[in-house]
Amino acid sequence: HTLDVSAGTYAEDVLVDKELTIRGPNHSIDPCSGMRVPEAIVVPKTKDIASTVLFYIDANTDDVTIVGFTMDGDNPSLTSGFSSTNGADIDAAEAVATYETGVDNLVVKNNIIKNLSYFGVTHYDYPAGVASTGHEISNNKFLDLGTYDAGSGISFWGGGVLLYNNGYAHVHDNCMTNVRIGVQTGNYYRANPGAGTYQRIEDNTMSVRRRGIFHNLFYSSASPYTLDDNTITAVDHASEIYWDGILVSSHQGVSSTTSNNDIDGTLVPAKTSEGLEVWNVRSTAPAIISGGTVTGVDIGLFVNNYEGYASDAGEGAHTTVSGLVATDCPIGAK
């Protein structure tokens, strides 16, 4: 079924427990490029900066589509006392999330997502063990995510998309402004049960305070992702010490591909900064880097097996590189 929602403001913590398309007035209009009509704005009903979710997808609920809304974690009628970097009072952690097993075909598209403490969209299979597929997160505008208020219990987060425990997705054509992390993946060890389309992160634009893409922890039977044609630029923030565009880390026998990404760290000249970093990737399946540009960082490409952890990565770090152009990077590659 399809549920059409009219323009207006709704204070709701929504639980979706059946196959359903939920459509706001802008379900066909990309907020990154189109002219929007009056919005259906969803704000949190419950004030909890660490756990409130605006749309929660319940266990074993496939084929949910959420399109055409503004999801705002700042409800003017609530006061958490914890602020975003833009001064908004954050009352919620996530816009769309599931922490359940067996959720396939989640589509989040054409939404404006802002003023949240944790991630805009989270697919976290829990308990881990069943790979999911068919997820599409596309054409969303993510704005002003994360807080640095230590008392919140959830400072130093604020990301666009989190995919964890074998959730295979196509993340594309999103625009992200003033987020701490653009896209983060982690703990993949089962193969994609669906099509290869659902293991791509591509054509996104991200302005980030800490990192564009954190592509982490793929091993065993995991299917490799492709990170392609993303544009990542730096946002300076006093609470951040380091900055990097893309980090590929802890890939053991799974060879990711990073191609034609453009990374610009010019706006964080006072920080330690890297364009692309490869850490703890085995020689049997090196990370593949091809094309793209890096500019305005200390190190254009950093391949290393130790970065402040308790011990060296036993397998070192391995990558094959071709066609990458680094400019205004004093160290170049290391």
Tab-separated table of C-alpha atoms in Angstrom:
chain	number	residue	atom	x	y	z
A	1	HIS	CA	0.000	0.000	0.000
A	2	THR	CA	0.933	3.655	-0.342
A	3	LEU	CA	0.316	6.220	2.371
A	4	ASP	CA	0.314	9.809	1.073
A	5	VAL	CA	1.070	12.508	3.645
A	6	SER	CA	0.035	16.127	3.089
A	7	ALA	CA	2.181	19.165	3.778
A	8	GLY	CA	2.394	20.140	7.446
A	9	THR	CA	4.430	19.430	10.570
A	10	TYR	CA	4.066	16.083	12.353
A	11	ALA	CA	5.563	15.259	15.764
A	12	GLU	CA	5.883	11.483	15.415
A	13	ASP	CA	8.095	8.545	16.344
A	14	VAL	CA	6.916	6.174	13.603
A	15	LEU	CA	7.187	2.376	13.782
A	16	VAL	CA	6.874	0.728	10.355
A	17	ASP	CA	6.008	-2.962	10.729
A	18	LYS	CA	4.547	-3.839	7.303
A	19	GLU	CA	5.388	-3.494	3.620
A	20	LEU	CA	4.521	0.114	2.843
A	21	THR	CA	5.388	3.180	0.770
A	22	ILE	CA	5.127	6.406	2.779
A	23	ARG	CA	5.131	9.459	0.496
A	24	GLY	CA	5.474	13.118	1.303
A	25	PRO	CA	4.489	15.898	-1.109
A	26	ASN	CA	8.018	15.949	-2.585
A	27	HIS	CA	8.270	12.252	-3.359
A	28	SER	CA	9.306	12.953	-6.966
A	29	ILE	CA	11.532	16.011	-6.352
A	30	ASP	CA	15.258	15.721	-5.660
A	31	PRO	CA	16.133	18.245	-2.906
A	32	CYS	CA	19.692	18.504	-4.214
A	33	SER	CA	18.581	19.950	-7.552
A	34	GLY	CA	14.817	20.501	-7.741
A	35	MET	CA	12.342	23.152	-6.619
A	36	ARG	CA	10.322	21.731	-3.724
A	37	VAL	CA	6.649	22.261	-2.940
A	38	PRO	CA	5.478	22.776	0.701
A	39	GLU	CA	6.970	20.060	2.884
A	40	ALA	CA	5.631	17.340	5.137
A	41	ILE	CA	8.000	17.880	8.068
A	42	VAL	CA	8.487	15.079	10.584
A	43	VAL	CA	9.996	16.075	13.954
A	44	PRO	CA	10.527	13.866	17.029
A	45	LYS	CA	7.684	13.316	19.441
A	46	THR	CA	10.068	11.983	22.110
A	47	LYS	CA	13.144	13.890	23.251
A	48	ASP	CA	16.220	11.643	23.419
A	49	ILE	CA	19.327	12.762	21.564
A	50	ALA	CA	20.900	9.299	21.897
A	51	SER	CA	18.061	7.007	20.795
A	52	THR	CA	14.994	8.649	19.231
A	53	VAL	CA	14.357	7.570	15.619
A	54	LEU	CA	11.788	9.327	13.424
A	55	PHE	CA	11.036	6.253	11.233
A	56	TYR	CA	12.002	2.878	12.745
A	57	ILE	CA	11.752	-0.235	10.526
A	58	ASP	CA	10.685	-3.287	12.542
A	59	ALA	CA	12.034	-6.845	12.289
A	60	ASN	CA	11.326	-8.875	9.130
A	61	THR	CA	9.718	-5.885	7.443
A	62	ASP	CA	10.752	-5.831	3.784
A	63	ASP	CA	9.920	-3.432	0.962
A	64	VAL	CA	9.575	-0.182	2.901
A	65	THR	CA	9.928	3.068	0.943
A	66	ILE	CA	10.093	6.506	2.578
A	67	VAL	CA	10.171	9.378	0.088
A	68	GLY	CA	9.570	13.099	-0.130
A	69	PHE	CA	9.791	14.321	3.483
A	70	THR	CA	11.779	16.744	5.557
A	71	MET	CA	13.015	14.898	8.659
A	72	ASP	CA	14.200	17.370	11.273
A	73	GLY	CA	15.677	16.239	14.589
A	74	ASP	CA	14.940	19.639	16.136
A	75	ASN	CA	11.372	19.883	17.411
A	76	PRO	CA	10.885	23.509	18.521
A	77	SER	CA	8.461	22.283	21.218
A	78	LEU	CA	11.179	20.145	22.850
A	79	THR	CA	14.467	21.212	24.440
A	80	SER	CA	17.326	18.754	24.827
A	81	GLY	CA	19.955	21.346	25.681
A	82	PHE	CA	22.417	19.829	23.169
A	83	SER	CA	23.224	21.778	20.046
A	84	SER	CA	24.218	20.995	16.505
A	85	THR	CA	27.101	22.832	14.854
A	86	ASN	CA	24.534	25.205	13.329
A	87	GLY	CA	22.983	26.012	16.739
A	88	ALA	CA	19.896	23.800	16.396
A	89	ASP	CA	18.700	21.994	19.531
A	90	ILE	CA	19.006	18.263	18.693
A	91	ASP	CA	16.212	16.060	20.063
A	92	ALA	CA	16.754	12.847	18.044
A	93	ALA	CA	19.513	10.476	16.937
A	94	GLU	CA	18.375	9.152	13.532
A	95	ALA	CA	15.853	9.838	10.786
A	96	VAL	CA	15.390	6.311	9.342
A	97	ALA	CA	16.866	3.280	11.082
A	98	THR	CA	16.610	-0.435	11.639
A	99	TYR	CA	18.530	-2.572	14.116
A	100	GLU	CA	16.792	-5.804	13.128
A	101	THR	CA	17.545	-9.005	11.211
A	102	GLY	CA	15.963	-9.818	7.878
A	103	VAL	CA	15.059	-6.353	6.562
A	104	ASP	CA	15.435	-6.147	2.750
A	105	ASN	CA	14.609	-3.514	0.133
A	106	LEU	CA	14.600	-0.378	2.256
A	107	VAL	CA	14.335	2.704	0.016
A	108	VAL	CA	14.984	6.215	1.368
A	109	LYS	CA	14.794	8.808	-1.396
A	110	ASN	CA	14.159	12.506	-2.105
A	111	ASN	CA	14.203	13.536	1.562
A	112	ILE	CA	15.785	16.409	3.472
A	113	ILE	CA	17.416	15.022	6.632
A	114	LYS	CA	18.884	17.382	9.225
A	115	ASN	CA	19.749	18.171	12.855
A	116	LEU	CA	20.428	14.651	14.156
A	117	SER	CA	23.120	13.422	16.519
A	118	TYR	CA	24.056	9.999	15.074
A	119	PHE	CA	23.277	9.046	11.443
A	120	GLY	CA	20.628	10.158	9.000
A	121	VAL	CA	19.960	6.618	7.696
A	122	THR	CA	21.120	3.480	9.520
A	123	HIS	CA	20.833	-0.150	8.413
A	124	TYR	CA	22.388	-2.224	11.192
A	125	ASP	CA	21.595	-5.942	11.072
A	126	TYR	CA	21.288	-7.141	14.665
A	127	PRO	CA	21.992	-9.736	15.744
A	128	ALA	CA	24.464	-10.139	12.897
A	129	GLY	CA	24.409	-13.177	10.645
A	130	VAL	CA	21.877	-12.662	7.832
A	131	ALA	CA	22.944	-10.581	4.842
A	132	SER	CA	20.347	-8.176	3.482
A	133	THR	CA	20.080	-6.502	0.095
A	134	GLY	CA	18.012	-4.259	-2.143
A	135	HIS	CA	18.540	-1.075	-0.123
A	136	GLU	CA	18.586	2.243	-1.972
A	137	ILE	CA	19.538	5.519	-0.289
A	138	SER	CA	19.493	8.157	-2.995
A	139	ASN	CA	18.805	11.779	-3.845
A	140	ASN	CA	18.604	12.884	-0.217
A	141	LYS	CA	19.948	16.116	1.233
A	142	PHE	CA	21.737	15.641	4.572
A	143	LEU	CA	22.369	18.799	6.595
A	144	ASP	CA	24.064	19.748	9.867
A	145	LEU	CA	24.478	16.345	11.513
A	146	GLY	CA	26.250	15.710	14.808
A	147	THR	CA	27.070	17.413	18.084
A	148	TYR	CA	30.256	18.028	20.056
A	149	ASP	CA	28.464	18.433	23.403
A	150	ALA	CA	30.200	15.885	25.644
A	151	GLY	CA	27.243	15.602	28.018
A	152	SER	CA	25.036	14.279	25.235
A	153	GLY	CA	26.648	10.832	25.409
A	154	ILE	CA	26.764	10.756	21.610
A	155	SER	CA	29.265	13.436	20.655
A	156	PHE	CA	31.666	13.060	17.696
A	157	TRP	CA	29.222	11.216	15.410
A	158	GLY	CA	26.891	12.912	12.952
A	159	GLY	CA	27.038	10.881	9.716
A	160	GLY	CA	24.907	10.604	6.616
A	161	VAL	CA	24.562	6.824	6.087
A	162	LEU	CA	25.642	3.853	8.253
A	163	LEU	CA	25.613	0.305	6.826
A	164	TYR	CA	26.685	-2.393	9.269
A	165	ASN	CA	26.659	-6.206	9.445
A	166	ASN	CA	26.171	-7.291	5.817
A	167	GLY	CA	23.651	-4.703	4.649
A	168	TYR	CA	24.129	-4.307	0.874
A	169	ALA	CA	22.966	-0.979	-0.519
A	170	HIS	CA	23.188	1.411	-3.442
A	171	VAL	CA	24.015	4.830	-1.961
A	172	HIS	CA	23.974	7.384	-4.745
A	173	ASP	CA	23.267	10.960	-5.777
A	174	ASN	CA	22.937	12.272	-2.234
A	175	CYS	CA	24.212	15.716	-1.248
A	176	MET	CA	25.634	16.181	2.236
A	177	THR	CA	26.516	19.501	3.859
A	178	ASN	CA	28.243	19.923	7.235
A	179	VAL	CA	28.211	16.287	8.325
A	180	ARG	CA	31.023	14.671	10.305
A	181	ILE	CA	31.112	11.465	8.218
A	182	GLY	CA	29.490	10.927	4.843
A	183	VAL	CA	29.061	7.134	4.553
A	184	GLN	CA	30.336	4.404	6.881
A	185	THR	CA	30.324	0.637	6.296
A	186	GLY	CA	31.475	-2.127	8.614
A	187	ASN	CA	31.624	-5.829	9.518
A	188	TYR	CA	30.717	-7.525	6.240
A	189	TYR	CA	31.440	-11.243	6.057
A	190	ARG	CA	28.493	-12.738	4.136
A	191	ALA	CA	27.977	-12.428	0.386
A	192	ASN	CA	25.406	-10.128	-1.157
A	193	PRO	CA	22.290	-12.272	-1.722
A	194	GLY	CA	21.071	-9.841	-4.398
A	195	ALA	CA	22.356	-8.003	-7.448
A	196	GLY	CA	25.744	-6.310	-7.627
A	197	THR	CA	24.054	-2.913	-7.942
A	198	TYR	CA	23.489	-3.032	-4.191
A	199	GLN	CA	27.142	-2.748	-3.263
A	200	ARG	CA	27.957	0.699	-4.639
A	201	ILE	CA	28.574	4.134	-3.134
A	202	GLU	CA	28.648	6.573	-6.039
A	203	ASP	CA	27.886	10.051	-7.352
A	204	ASN	CA	27.468	11.600	-3.901
A	205	THR	CA	28.673	15.083	-2.945
A	206	MET	CA	29.849	15.484	0.641
A	207	SER	CA	31.201	18.380	2.669
A	208	VAL	CA	32.511	16.739	5.825
A	209	ARG	CA	34.198	17.722	9.080
A	210	ARG	CA	36.152	14.477	9.615
A	211	ARG	CA	35.858	11.890	6.834
A	212	GLY	CA	33.988	11.357	3.582
A	213	ILE	CA	33.766	7.547	3.326
A	214	PHE	CA	34.862	5.098	6.039
A	215	HIS	CA	34.937	1.744	4.214
A	216	ASN	CA	35.769	-0.656	7.002
A	217	LEU	CA	36.021	-4.356	7.920
A	218	PHE	CA	35.279	-6.748	5.019
A	219	TYR	CA	36.353	-10.386	5.314
A	220	SER	CA	35.420	-14.036	4.761
A	221	SER	CA	32.702	-14.277	2.040
A	222	ALA	CA	31.830	-10.570	1.845
A	223	SER	CA	31.084	-9.089	-1.575
A	224	PRO	CA	33.252	-6.102	-2.543
A	225	TYR	CA	31.893	-2.565	-2.775
A	226	THR	CA	32.735	0.042	-5.412
A	227	LEU	CA	33.262	3.668	-4.347
A	228	ASP	CA	32.930	5.675	-7.529
A	229	ASP	CA	32.609	9.301	-8.689
A	230	ASN	CA	32.076	10.846	-5.260
A	231	THR	CA	33.028	14.467	-4.584
A	232	ILE	CA	34.335	15.065	-1.052
A	233	THR	CA	35.340	18.452	0.365
A	234	ALA	CA	36.552	19.491	3.799
A	235	VAL	CA	34.703	21.541	6.402
A	236	ASP	CA	36.882	23.031	9.119
A	237	HIS	CA	35.768	22.575	12.727
A	238	ALA	CA	37.757	23.374	15.859
A	239	SER	CA	36.887	20.055	17.552
A	240	GLU	CA	38.449	17.957	14.773
A	241	ILE	CA	42.213	17.280	14.699
A	242	TYR	CA	42.433	15.030	11.608
A	243	TRP	CA	40.732	14.947	8.215
A	244	ASP	CA	40.669	12.442	5.378
A	245	GLY	CA	38.583	11.884	2.303
A	246	ILE	CA	38.345	8.080	2.050
A	247	LEU	CA	39.666	5.410	4.425
A	248	VAL	CA	39.716	1.772	3.271
A	249	SER	CA	40.584	-0.357	6.295
A	250	SER	CA	40.682	-3.963	7.525
A	251	HIS	CA	39.852	-5.731	4.269
A	252	GLN	CA	40.950	-9.348	4.478
A	253	GLY	CA	40.631	-11.165	1.162
A	254	VAL	CA	38.015	-8.746	-0.219
A	255	SER	CA	39.229	-6.269	-2.837
A	256	SER	CA	37.299	-2.992	-2.911
A	257	THR	CA	37.448	-0.565	-5.849
A	258	THR	CA	37.837	3.188	-5.362
A	259	SER	CA	37.659	5.050	-8.668
A	260	ASN	CA	37.294	8.579	-10.027
A	261	ASN	CA	36.626	10.260	-6.692
A	262	ASP	CA	37.516	13.936	-6.280
A	263	ILE	CA	38.795	14.913	-2.810
A	264	ASP	CA	39.586	18.463	-1.684
A	265	GLY	CA	40.971	19.193	1.800
A	266	THR	CA	41.916	22.804	1.111
A	267	LEU	CA	39.740	24.221	3.892
A	268	VAL	CA	41.571	22.336	6.695
A	269	PRO	CA	45.190	23.481	6.197
A	270	ALA	CA	46.004	23.490	9.925
A	271	LYS	CA	45.056	19.831	10.484
A	272	THR	CA	46.800	16.557	9.697
A	273	SER	CA	45.044	15.590	6.480
A	274	GLU	CA	45.038	12.784	3.934
A	275	GLY	CA	43.192	12.288	0.682
A	276	LEU	CA	43.027	8.496	0.472
A	277	GLU	CA	44.206	6.119	3.184
A	278	VAL	CA	44.612	2.336	3.056
A	279	TRP	CA	45.171	0.498	6.344
A	280	ASN	CA	45.331	-3.244	7.128
A	281	VAL	CA	44.505	-4.649	3.691
A	282	ARG	CA	45.955	-8.035	2.791
A	283	SER	CA	48.206	-8.688	-0.190
A	284	THR	CA	45.918	-11.457	-1.482
A	285	ALA	CA	43.240	-8.875	-2.360
A	286	PRO	CA	44.711	-5.371	-2.445
A	287	ALA	CA	42.514	-2.311	-2.557
A	288	ILE	CA	42.140	-0.995	-6.103
A	289	ILE	CA	42.450	2.778	-6.579
A	290	SER	CA	42.087	4.273	-10.048
A	291	GLY	CA	41.625	7.778	-11.391
A	292	GLY	CA	40.291	10.720	-9.443
A	293	THR	CA	41.967	13.721	-7.870
A	294	VAL	CA	43.260	14.765	-4.466
A	295	THR	CA	44.164	18.328	-3.590
A	296	GLY	CA	44.977	20.494	-0.585
A	297	VAL	CA	45.972	17.786	1.931
A	298	ASP	CA	49.273	16.853	3.606
A	299	ILE	CA	49.401	13.342	2.139
A	300	GLY	CA	47.589	12.553	-1.098
A	301	LEU	CA	47.739	8.755	-0.616
A	302	PHE	CA	48.697	7.173	2.714
A	303	VAL	CA	49.255	3.384	2.742
A	304	ASN	CA	50.179	2.149	6.195
A	305	ASN	CA	49.959	-0.706	8.661
A	306	TYR	CA	50.069	1.335	11.867
A	307	GLU	CA	48.184	4.428	12.924
A	308	GLY	CA	48.084	4.655	16.688
A	309	TYR	CA	46.637	1.200	17.312
A	310	ALA	CA	48.016	-1.200	19.907
A	311	SER	CA	50.095	-3.109	17.351
A	312	ASP	CA	50.941	-3.307	13.680
A	313	ALA	CA	48.453	-4.858	11.287
A	314	GLY	CA	49.952	-8.273	10.631
A	315	GLU	CA	49.229	-8.263	6.915
A	316	GLY	CA	50.441	-4.699	6.372
A	317	ALA	CA	48.573	-2.631	3.797
A	318	HIS	CA	48.364	-3.295	0.070
A	319	THR	CA	46.884	-1.415	-2.857
A	320	THR	CA	47.237	-1.039	-6.602
A	321	VAL	CA	47.048	2.533	-7.885
A	322	SER	CA	46.659	3.989	-11.366
A	323	GLY	CA	45.709	7.378	-12.753
A	324	LEU	CA	45.343	9.185	-9.413
A	325	VAL	CA	46.308	12.884	-9.670
A	326	ALA	CA	47.478	14.604	-6.473
A	327	THR	CA	48.113	18.363	-6.427
A	328	ASP	CA	49.028	20.740	-3.624
A	329	CYS	CA	49.870	17.774	-1.383
A	330	PRO	CA	53.348	18.419	0.131
A	331	ILE	CA	54.098	14.777	0.936
A	332	GLY	CA	52.289	13.303	-2.077
A	333	ALA	CA	52.238	9.596	-1.252
A	334	LYS	CA	53.517	7.741	1.786
